[in-house]
CSV table of C-alpha atoms in Angstrom, one decimal:
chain,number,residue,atom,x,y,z
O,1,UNK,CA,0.0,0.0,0.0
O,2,UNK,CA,1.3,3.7,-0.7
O,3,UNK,CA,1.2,4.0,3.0
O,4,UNK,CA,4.1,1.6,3.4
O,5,UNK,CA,6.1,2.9,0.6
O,6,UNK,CA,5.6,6.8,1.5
O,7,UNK,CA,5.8,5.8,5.5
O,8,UNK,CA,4.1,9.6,6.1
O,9,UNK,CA,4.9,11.4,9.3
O,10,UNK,CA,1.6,13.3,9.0
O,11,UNK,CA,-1.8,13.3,7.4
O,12,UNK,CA,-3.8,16.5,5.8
O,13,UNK,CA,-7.2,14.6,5.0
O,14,UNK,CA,-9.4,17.4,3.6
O,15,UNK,CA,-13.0,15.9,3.7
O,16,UNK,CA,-15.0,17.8,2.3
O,17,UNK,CA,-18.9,16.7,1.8
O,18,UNK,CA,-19.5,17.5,-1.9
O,19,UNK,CA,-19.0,14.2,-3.0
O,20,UNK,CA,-23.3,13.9,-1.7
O,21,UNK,CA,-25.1,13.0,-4.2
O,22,UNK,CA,-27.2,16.3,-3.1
O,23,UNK,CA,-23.9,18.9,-3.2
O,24,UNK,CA,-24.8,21.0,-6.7
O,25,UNK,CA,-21.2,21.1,-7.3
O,26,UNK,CA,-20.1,17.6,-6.8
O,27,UNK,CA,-19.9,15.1,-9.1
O,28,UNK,CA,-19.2,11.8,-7.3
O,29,UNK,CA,-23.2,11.5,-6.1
O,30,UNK,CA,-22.2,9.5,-2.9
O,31,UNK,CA,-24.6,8.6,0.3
O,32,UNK,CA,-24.1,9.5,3.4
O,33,UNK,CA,-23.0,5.9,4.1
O,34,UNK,CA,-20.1,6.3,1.3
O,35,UNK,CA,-18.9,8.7,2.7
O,36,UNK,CA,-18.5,7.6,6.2
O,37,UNK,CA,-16.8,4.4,4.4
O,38,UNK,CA,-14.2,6.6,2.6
O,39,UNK,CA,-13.9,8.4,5.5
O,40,UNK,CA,-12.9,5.1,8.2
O,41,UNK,CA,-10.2,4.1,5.2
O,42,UNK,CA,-8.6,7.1,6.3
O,43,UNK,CA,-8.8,7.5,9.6
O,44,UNK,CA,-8.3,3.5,10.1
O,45,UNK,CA,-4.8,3.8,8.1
O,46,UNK,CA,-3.7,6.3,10.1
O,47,UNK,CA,-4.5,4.4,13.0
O,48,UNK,CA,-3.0,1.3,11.9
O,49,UNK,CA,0.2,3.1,10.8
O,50,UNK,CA,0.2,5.0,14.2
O,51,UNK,CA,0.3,8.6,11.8
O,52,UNK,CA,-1.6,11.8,13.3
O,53,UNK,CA,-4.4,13.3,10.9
O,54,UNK,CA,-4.8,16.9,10.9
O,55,UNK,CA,-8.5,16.6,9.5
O,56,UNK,CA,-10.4,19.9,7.6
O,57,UNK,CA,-13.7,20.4,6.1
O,58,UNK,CA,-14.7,21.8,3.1
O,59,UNK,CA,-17.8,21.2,0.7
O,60,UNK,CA,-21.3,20.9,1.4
O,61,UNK,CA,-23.1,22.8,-1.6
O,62,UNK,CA,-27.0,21.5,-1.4
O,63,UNK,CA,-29.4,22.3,-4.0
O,64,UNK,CA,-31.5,23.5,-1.7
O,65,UNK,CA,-30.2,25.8,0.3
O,66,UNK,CA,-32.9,26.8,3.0
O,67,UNK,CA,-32.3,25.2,6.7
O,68,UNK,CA,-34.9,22.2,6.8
O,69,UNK,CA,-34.9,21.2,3.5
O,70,UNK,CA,-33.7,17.3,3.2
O,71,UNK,CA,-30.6,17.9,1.3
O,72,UNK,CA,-29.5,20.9,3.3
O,73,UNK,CA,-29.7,18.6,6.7
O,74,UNK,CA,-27.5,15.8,4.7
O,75,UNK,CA,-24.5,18.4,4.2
O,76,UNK,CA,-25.0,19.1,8.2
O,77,UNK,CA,-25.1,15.5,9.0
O,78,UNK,CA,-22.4,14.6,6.6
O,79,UNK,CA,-20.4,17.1,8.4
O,80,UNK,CA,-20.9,15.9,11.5
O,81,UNK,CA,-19.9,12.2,10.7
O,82,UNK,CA,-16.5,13.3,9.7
O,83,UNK,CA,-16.0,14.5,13.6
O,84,UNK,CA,-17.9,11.2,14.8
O,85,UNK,CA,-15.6,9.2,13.1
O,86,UNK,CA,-12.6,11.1,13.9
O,87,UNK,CA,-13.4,10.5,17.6
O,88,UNK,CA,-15.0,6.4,17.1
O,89,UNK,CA,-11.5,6.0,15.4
O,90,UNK,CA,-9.6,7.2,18.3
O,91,UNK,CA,-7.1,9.1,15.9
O,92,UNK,CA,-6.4,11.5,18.9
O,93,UNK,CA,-4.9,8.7,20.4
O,94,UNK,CA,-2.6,7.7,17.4
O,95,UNK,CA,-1.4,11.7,17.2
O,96,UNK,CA,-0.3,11.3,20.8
O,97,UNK,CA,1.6,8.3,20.5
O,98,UNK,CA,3.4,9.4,17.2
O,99,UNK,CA,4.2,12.7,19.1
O,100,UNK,CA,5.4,10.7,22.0
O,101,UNK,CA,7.7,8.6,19.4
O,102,UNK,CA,8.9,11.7,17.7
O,103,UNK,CA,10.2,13.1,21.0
O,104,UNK,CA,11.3,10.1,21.9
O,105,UNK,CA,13.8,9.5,19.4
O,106,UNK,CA,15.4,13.1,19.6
């Protein structure tokens, strides 16, 4: 896997919602479910491979844009799964132990 040949010290995931099938912008017309599922391959990587995540948001464009309308609440929800599964995955954890080992080994 690329992680084992590029052995990173740090993670930038960017992940952005617009990949729902609802965003007007993006293309990739994903559930909710997909997205959570791309989502746990990252932060389960960087759990296995013991590499901190720096995780940002971005995206989230629904067609329609007022506050209760079903694709609106998906972009909110969508959002909110990214934090859920930062904190199920425990990647807080993983940053502290590669910081540890970083500071270890100077």
């Amino acid at each position: 896997p690329l992680f084992e040949r590029v052995r990173p010290d740090l993670v930038f995931y960017q992940a952005g919602v617009d990949g729902l099938a609802c965003d007007r912008f993006g293309k990739l017309s994903l559930s909710r479910s997909g997205l959570r599922k791309r989502n746990e391959l990252i932060y389960q990587l960087c759990r296995v491979y013991e590499v901190p995540c720096v995780v940002t948001m971005g995206g989230g464009y629904p067609r329609r844009i007022d506050q209760v309308s079903h694709d609106a609440i998906q972009v909110v929800q969508a959002h909110m799964d990214v934090y859920r599964g930062v904190a199920r995955a425990g990647i807080s954890r993983c940053h502290h132990r590669a910081l540890q080992r970083g500071l270890a080994s100077e």
